Amino acid sequence: MKAVVMAGGEGTRLRPMTANQPKPLLPIINRPIMEHVLRLLKRHGYTETVVTVQFLAALIRNYFGDGDELGMSLHYATEEVPLGTAGSVKNAADKLREDRFLVISGDALTDIDLTDMLRFHRENRALVTIGLKRVPNPLEFGIIIVDENGRIQRFLEKPTWGQVFSDTVNTGIYIMEPSVLDGIEPGQSVDWSSDVFPRLLESGERLFGYVADGYWEDVGTHESYLKAQADVLEGKVKVDFDAFELAPGVWAAEGASVDPDAVLKGPLYIGDYAKVEGGAELREYTVLGSNAVVKEGAFLHRAVVSDNVYVGPAAHLRGCVIGKNTDVMTGARIEENAVVGDECVIEAEAYVSSGVKIYPFKTIEAGAVVNTSVIWESRGQRSLFGPRGVSGLVNVEITPELCVRLASAYATTLRKGDTVVTSRDASRAARALKRAVISALNSSAINVVDLEAAALPVTRFNTSRENVRGGIALRTTAGDPQSVDIVFMDESGADLSQAAQRKLERVFSRQEYRRAFPGEIAELTFPARAVDTYARELLRCIDMSGVKDAEMKVVVDCAGGTSSLVLPSLLGRAGVDVLTVNNRLDDVSPTESLAERRRDLQRLAELVASSRAAFGVRFDPVGERVSLVDEMGQLISEERALLVVLDLVAAERRGGRVALPVTTTRVAEMVCRFHGVQVDWTATSVDTLATAARHPDMIFACDGRGGFIVPEFAPTVDGLAVFLRLLGLVARTRLSLSQIDARIPEAKLLKRTVPTPWAHKGAVMRSVVEAAEGHRIDTTDGVRVVEDDGSWALVLPDPAEAVTHLWAEGHDVDSAQTILERWARVVEQAAGSQ
């Protein structure tokens, strides 16, 4: 039986470590990762192996040769272009025809029992057996669900937290029958998890998952690379390394020289012929490469130092990686998560900050303080985007420099000569930062149409026009005047999809930005009638019949925001008597605290009641979301506002579809069913709701947080559009908002948030799925468990914070509370049991 080692990956997330060597050659305790994989194969009897290579293939062939030194026979299958995980194995099909074979990644450290996995494969008469492992954070891997016999039920590649329903992931280790290759087209880019396996599962083939007990670490990031080194030193993984134990946990290879006055605290490893002078201090999880030299007074802790590195006197290395043939001179300091590439010189007293990446062949001058990457590389983050775009404190987390890099990354995802719309809210911070964004876009050959201060719906509308490829809006974070949000939009004016966000993050993390040549610097223009065009199109699309005849009065609160720039163009044509408050731009207080918001809503309620208005509406400062007050002066909660507007729309349309997030009360389903309307349940992300709103039969969509979509106008949240639509609906029904509210049943929906460490989120969702056995579950977003009587609970991990959200709805408050308590206990036990 043969094995296939996939060794074609570039390891882009590990740059600059992989800038001039392939990922499988990265050393773990001074041996390439792929050598550890080959030794594992040999221990389990796989001596004849095919190695698939593509990126810097010659380096791998030169290092391992024909495998004779390892007692193996190695054959190479070279890809001229990347063919994907399955395409690369198909490329070696002529060497794999006789019998079943094993596929394993050449850049993952593991000691999984391959012999037991083969036994499992044979006993189940499987066509394919996939090695599975439970991991704390499953976001970067493919999730696989198996039944009690190990047969695979479902695949999901690289999910969001809302899609996580297990922590059992694909390790990339497979045992296959040779017939699997027959269905793969030669020369095509094909992946196992996204292409081949789902097709086999759909056709009813026997696919099984083997849940391994052994060690497995996908060495895909700098953090996981350091973790793998530490795990070997702690004995968590069974690998071979030639060394003897000087002291407990202190391993030294042949020829290593350690002065008796050196301070050593293991576990640590000193490579062959390395030299450690007296007075040097080596602490836990440090790894020294071959021929490395550490001078007196140097301090190393969790540092991985490659071959032929010189560490000068009093140098300080903590939690960093140093490439081959690099010199770290006297008193230099390199901090956590920094990576220095091969053949660099870090001169005396230089300071390399945490997270900085220095590419090969660079010199850092003496005394320099390096806070950003020297050449096109930056520290990785778990997620650049949050629920409001890219957010942070002004001039602390969101600086002009960061805005330039973000806009440059966004521009790099577009074509030269494309056009992007920009805008801001009334704040001075957004105005200053937008200028940095515009300069970066123009410098990247992207034309900019700047709306200056504009309501966000106006920006989204102008972004959706012809010949525009995207938009960027800057606004003050709601409730936090010290912070700002940067909202990136696609060509339809909607927030970027998660796939587009990941693409932008990849460019940003590598800092591989495109720059325009001198003659390509793009244009900046200021459209003259952007608001009028928006208002005219909005009135054309929305049914305003009956408004003038109804002679309504309404009260509108602009919250000192940019909606005040649009309302004069709308209200003059709408034919309604309007009392407006806070109808000016406030650049000093561009957002409000919770107390200020409640105060203004109370004032709005009093004005509505005293003026006998039909209703009142308060826009948020960017004109995107609304709060409603009925004619009695009573504030309508966000949950009830959704139901009221839904009832009005459904009663008038008597058909069509509405899109609602899965967190919405099922009273909405009752309202829709009564009026003959169908509900499409969506994930909670804004881009998912916008995608659903594009369906031709869609008549309504809402996020449940004051954000309404008017599909006949645009598939994006728009407070101004829903205000006009509400005017028409109320005028034609001749019913007040309180009357409509009174005819809708009360919802019994409760919510709770449970603190959940990041490392436990996958285990929490697996526990929820296990506890829900026998119930109907829905994994549209998170895991929703439906009881026989229709009551339900939803468990949803937060994508940006270390918490898990729970919703429960019952037939009364007591039953909802009971359901919520039950599932909260499941989450709390799983979150604290790891």
mmCIF file of N, CA, C and O in Angstrom, residues 478-518:
data_model
loop_
_atom_site.group_PDB
_atom_site.id
_atom_site.type_symbol
_atom_site.label_atom_id
_atom_site.label_comp_id
_atom_site.label_asym_id
_atom_site.label_seq_id
_atom_site.Cartn_x
_atom_site.Cartn_y
_atom_site.Cartn_z
ATOM 1 N N ALA A 478 -21.902 53.758 16.891
ATOM 2 C CA ALA A 478 -23.116 54.064 17.649
ATOM 3 C C ALA A 478 -22.861 53.938 19.148
ATOM 4 O O ALA A 478 -22.397 52.907 19.633
ATOM 5 N N GLY A 479 -23.142 55.017 19.880
ATOM 6 C CA GLY A 479 -23.004 55.013 21.325
ATOM 7 C C GLY A 479 -21.593 55.225 21.837
ATOM 8 O O GLY A 479 -21.367 55.246 23.044
ATOM 9 N N ASP A 480 -20.613 55.383 20.929
ATOM 10 C CA ASP A 480 -19.225 55.547 21.356
ATOM 11 C C ASP A 480 -18.559 56.649 20.534
ATOM 12 O O ASP A 480 -18.002 56.394 19.465
ATOM 13 N N PRO A 481 -18.594 57.888 20.996
ATOM 14 C CA PRO A 481 -18.055 59.003 20.194
ATOM 15 C C PRO A 481 -16.548 58.948 20.008
ATOM 16 O O PRO A 481 -16.005 59.681 19.190
ATOM 17 N N GLN A 482 -15.855 58.068 20.747
ATOM 18 C CA GLN A 482 -14.402 57.950 20.615
ATOM 19 C C GLN A 482 -13.979 56.955 19.529
ATOM 20 O O GLN A 482 -12.790 56.845 19.242
ATOM 21 N N SER A 483 -14.931 56.251 18.958
ATOM 22 C CA SER A 483 -14.610 55.193 17.997
ATOM 23 C C SER A 483 -15.243 55.480 16.650
ATOM 24 O O SER A 483 -16.195 56.265 16.538
ATOM 25 N N VAL A 484 -14.723 54.810 15.633
ATOM 26 C CA VAL A 484 -15.219 54.998 14.273
ATOM 27 C C VAL A 484 -15.335 53.641 13.601
ATOM 28 O O VAL A 484 -14.600 52.700 13.929
ATOM 29 N N ASP A 485 -16.309 53.519 12.697
ATOM 30 C CA ASP A 485 -16.497 52.319 11.882
ATOM 31 C C ASP A 485 -16.154 52.657 10.436
ATOM 32 O O ASP A 485 -16.527 53.730 9.942
ATOM 33 N N ILE A 486 -15.470 51.745 9.766
ATOM 34 C CA ILE A 486 -15.214 51.883 8.333
ATOM 35 C C ILE A 486 -16.021 50.793 7.636
ATOM 36 O O ILE A 486 -15.784 49.600 7.858
ATOM 37 N N VAL A 487 -16.994 51.215 6.838
ATOM 38 C CA VAL A 487 -17.909 50.285 6.175
ATOM 39 C C VAL A 487 -17.477 50.132 4.713
ATOM 40 O O VAL A 487 -17.428 51.109 3.972
ATOM 41 N N PHE A 488 -17.159 48.902 4.330
ATOM 42 C CA PHE A 488 -16.794 48.600 2.944
ATOM 43 C C PHE A 488 -18.000 48.000 2.237
ATOM 44 O O PHE A 488 -18.667 47.108 2.781
ATOM 45 N N MET A 489 -18.268 48.464 1.013
ATOM 46 C CA MET A 489 -19.440 48.034 0.257
ATOM 47 C C MET A 489 -19.042 47.423 -1.085
ATOM 48 O O MET A 489 -17.995 47.778 -1.649
ATOM 49 N N ASP A 490 -19.893 46.506 -1.572
ATOM 50 C CA ASP A 490 -19.678 45.948 -2.893
ATOM 51 C C ASP A 490 -20.410 46.800 -3.932
ATOM 52 O O ASP A 490 -20.961 47.856 -3.617
ATOM 53 N N GLU A 491 -20.447 46.339 -5.169
ATOM 54 C CA GLU A 491 -21.000 47.156 -6.243
ATOM 55 C C GLU A 491 -22.511 47.320 -6.168
ATOM 56 O O GLU A 491 -23.078 48.151 -6.873
ATOM 57 N N SER A 492 -23.173 46.555 -5.300
ATOM 58 C CA SER A 492 -24.617 46.741 -5.120
ATOM 59 C C SER A 492 -24.927 47.678 -3.961
ATOM 60 O O SER A 492 -26.095 47.956 -3.681
ATOM 61 N N GLY A 493 -23.893 48.156 -3.259
ATOM 62 C CA GLY A 493 -24.106 49.021 -2.105
ATOM 63 C C GLY A 493 -24.254 48.271 -0.798
ATOM 64 O O GLY A 493 -24.380 48.895 0.258
ATOM 65 N N ALA A 494 -24.243 46.933 -0.850
ATOM 66 C CA ALA A 494 -24.356 46.124 0.363
ATOM 67 C C ALA A 494 -22.988 45.958 1.012
ATOM 68 O O ALA A 494 -21.947 46.121 0.364
ATOM 69 N N ASP A 495 -22.987 45.625 2.307
ATOM 70 C CA ASP A 495 -21.726 45.322 2.978
ATOM 71 C C ASP A 495 -21.035 44.165 2.270
ATOM 72 O O ASP A 495 -21.694 43.274 1.716
ATOM 73 N N LEU A 496 -19.708 44.170 2.303
ATOM 74 C CA LEU A 496 -18.961 43.093 1.653
ATOM 75 C C LEU A 496 -19.381 41.739 2.204
ATOM 76 O O LEU A 496 -19.604 41.576 3.406
ATOM 77 N N SER A 497 -19.477 40.747 1.330
ATOM 78 C CA SER A 497 -19.743 39.386 1.776
ATOM 79 C C SER A 497 -18.554 38.880 2.589
ATOM 80 O O SER A 497 -17.461 39.449 2.555
ATOM 81 N N GLN A 498 -18.766 37.792 3.321
ATOM 82 C CA GLN A 498 -17.675 37.251 4.122
ATOM 83 C C GLN A 498 -16.523 36.778 3.244
ATOM 84 O O GLN A 498 -15.353 36.900 3.632
ATOM 85 N N ALA A 499 -16.821 36.271 2.058
ATOM 86 C CA ALA A 499 -15.748 35.860 1.141
ATOM 87 C C ALA A 499 -14.931 37.065 0.698
ATOM 88 O O ALA A 499 -13.698 37.017 0.647
ATOM 89 N N ALA A 500 -15.610 38.169 0.375
ATOM 90 C CA ALA A 500 -14.901 39.385 -0.030
ATOM 91 C C ALA A 500 -14.117 39.979 1.137
ATOM 92 O O ALA A 500 -13.024 40.529 0.949
ATOM 93 N N GLN A 501 -14.663 39.885 2.353
ATOM 94 C CA GLN A 501 -13.932 40.352 3.533
ATOM 95 C C GLN A 501 -12.643 39.565 3.717
ATOM 96 O O GLN A 501 -11.582 40.143 3.991
ATOM 97 N N ARG A 502 -12.724 38.227 3.547
ATOM 98 C CA ARG A 502 -11.522 37.403 3.701
ATOM 99 C C ARG A 502 -10.485 37.749 2.634
ATOM 100 O O ARG A 502 -9.279 37.763 2.907
ATOM 101 N N LYS A 503 -10.940 38.030 1.417
ATOM 102 C CA LYS A 503 -10.008 38.409 0.350
ATOM 103 C C LYS A 503 -9.286 39.701 0.708
ATOM 104 O O LYS A 503 -8.064 39.817 0.547
ATOM 105 N N LEU A 504 -10.046 40.694 1.195
ATOM 106 C CA LEU A 504 -9.432 41.958 1.586
ATOM 107 C C LEU A 504 -8.468 41.748 2.759
ATOM 108 O O LEU A 504 -7.371 42.331 2.785
ATOM 109 N N GLU A 505 -8.848 40.906 3.710
ATOM 110 C CA GLU A 505 -7.977 40.636 4.857
ATOM 111 C C GLU A 505 -6.666 39.997 4.428
ATOM 112 O O GLU A 505 -5.601 40.293 4.987
ATOM 113 N N ARG A 506 -6.727 39.086 3.437
ATOM 114 C CA ARG A 506 -5.495 38.449 2.973
ATOM 115 C C ARG A 506 -4.530 39.477 2.390
ATOM 116 O O ARG A 506 -3.330 39.447 2.667
ATOM 117 N N VAL A 507 -5.063 40.386 1.561
ATOM 118 C CA VAL A 507 -4.204 41.419 0.975
ATOM 119 C C VAL A 507 -3.661 42.326 2.077
ATOM 120 O O VAL A 507 -2.473 42.678 2.093
ATOM 121 N N PHE A 508 -4.508 42.690 3.031
ATOM 122 C CA PHE A 508 -4.091 43.579 4.116
ATOM 123 C C PHE A 508 -3.012 42.926 4.973
ATOM 124 O O PHE A 508 -2.026 43.569 5.347
ATOM 125 N N SER A 509 -3.174 41.645 5.306
ATOM 126 C CA SER A 509 -2.219 40.976 6.188
ATOM 127 C C SER A 509 -0.853 40.827 5.531
ATOM 128 O O SER A 509 0.178 40.898 6.184
ATOM 129 N N ARG A 510 -0.845 40.647 4.192
ATOM 130 C CA ARG A 510 0.437 40.531 3.489
ATOM 131 C C ARG A 510 1.011 41.896 3.112
ATOM 132 O O ARG A 510 2.177 42.010 2.778
ATOM 133 N N GLN A 511 0.181 42.913 3.125
ATOM 134 C CA GLN A 511 0.549 44.260 2.696
ATOM 135 C C GLN A 511 1.125 44.255 1.277
ATOM 136 O O GLN A 511 2.060 44.996 0.957
ATOM 137 N N GLU A 512 0.555 43.431 0.425
ATOM 138 C CA GLU A 512 0.976 43.376 -0.975
ATOM 139 C C GLU A 512 0.054 44.277 -1.799
ATOM 140 O O GLU A 512 -0.816 43.823 -2.539
ATOM 141 N N TYR A 513 0.248 45.583 -1.634
ATOM 142 C CA TYR A 513 -0.659 46.545 -2.232
ATOM 143 C C TYR A 513 -0.210 46.917 -3.639
ATOM 144 O O TYR A 513 0.977 46.965 -3.942
ATOM 145 N N ARG A 514 -1.205 47.219 -4.464
ATOM 146 C CA ARG A 514 -0.903 47.714 -5.809
ATOM 147 C C ARG A 514 -0.720 49.230 -5.752
ATOM 148 O O ARG A 514 -1.430 49.932 -5.055
ATOM 149 N N ARG A 515 0.237 49.720 -6.525
ATOM 150 C CA ARG A 515 0.444 51.160 -6.627
ATOM 151 C C ARG A 515 0.310 51.587 -8.085
ATOM 152 O O ARG A 515 0.681 50.847 -9.002
ATOM 153 N N ALA A 516 -0.198 52.775 -8.297
ATOM 154 C CA ALA A 516 -0.330 53.302 -9.660
ATOM 155 C C ALA A 516 0.999 53.893 -10.115
ATOM 156 O O ALA A 516 1.763 54.437 -9.319
ATOM 157 N N PHE A 517 1.261 53.765 -11.398
ATOM 158 C CA PHE A 517 2.391 54.475 -11.991
ATOM 159 C C PHE A 517 2.052 55.967 -12.025
ATOM 160 O O PHE A 517 0.883 56.361 -11.949
ATOM 161 N N PRO A 518 3.077 56.834 -12.186
ATOM 162 C CA PRO A 518 2.801 58.282 -12.113
ATOM 163 C C PRO A 518 1.680 58.762 -13.020
ATOM 164 O O PRO A 518 0.891 59.627 -12.632
#
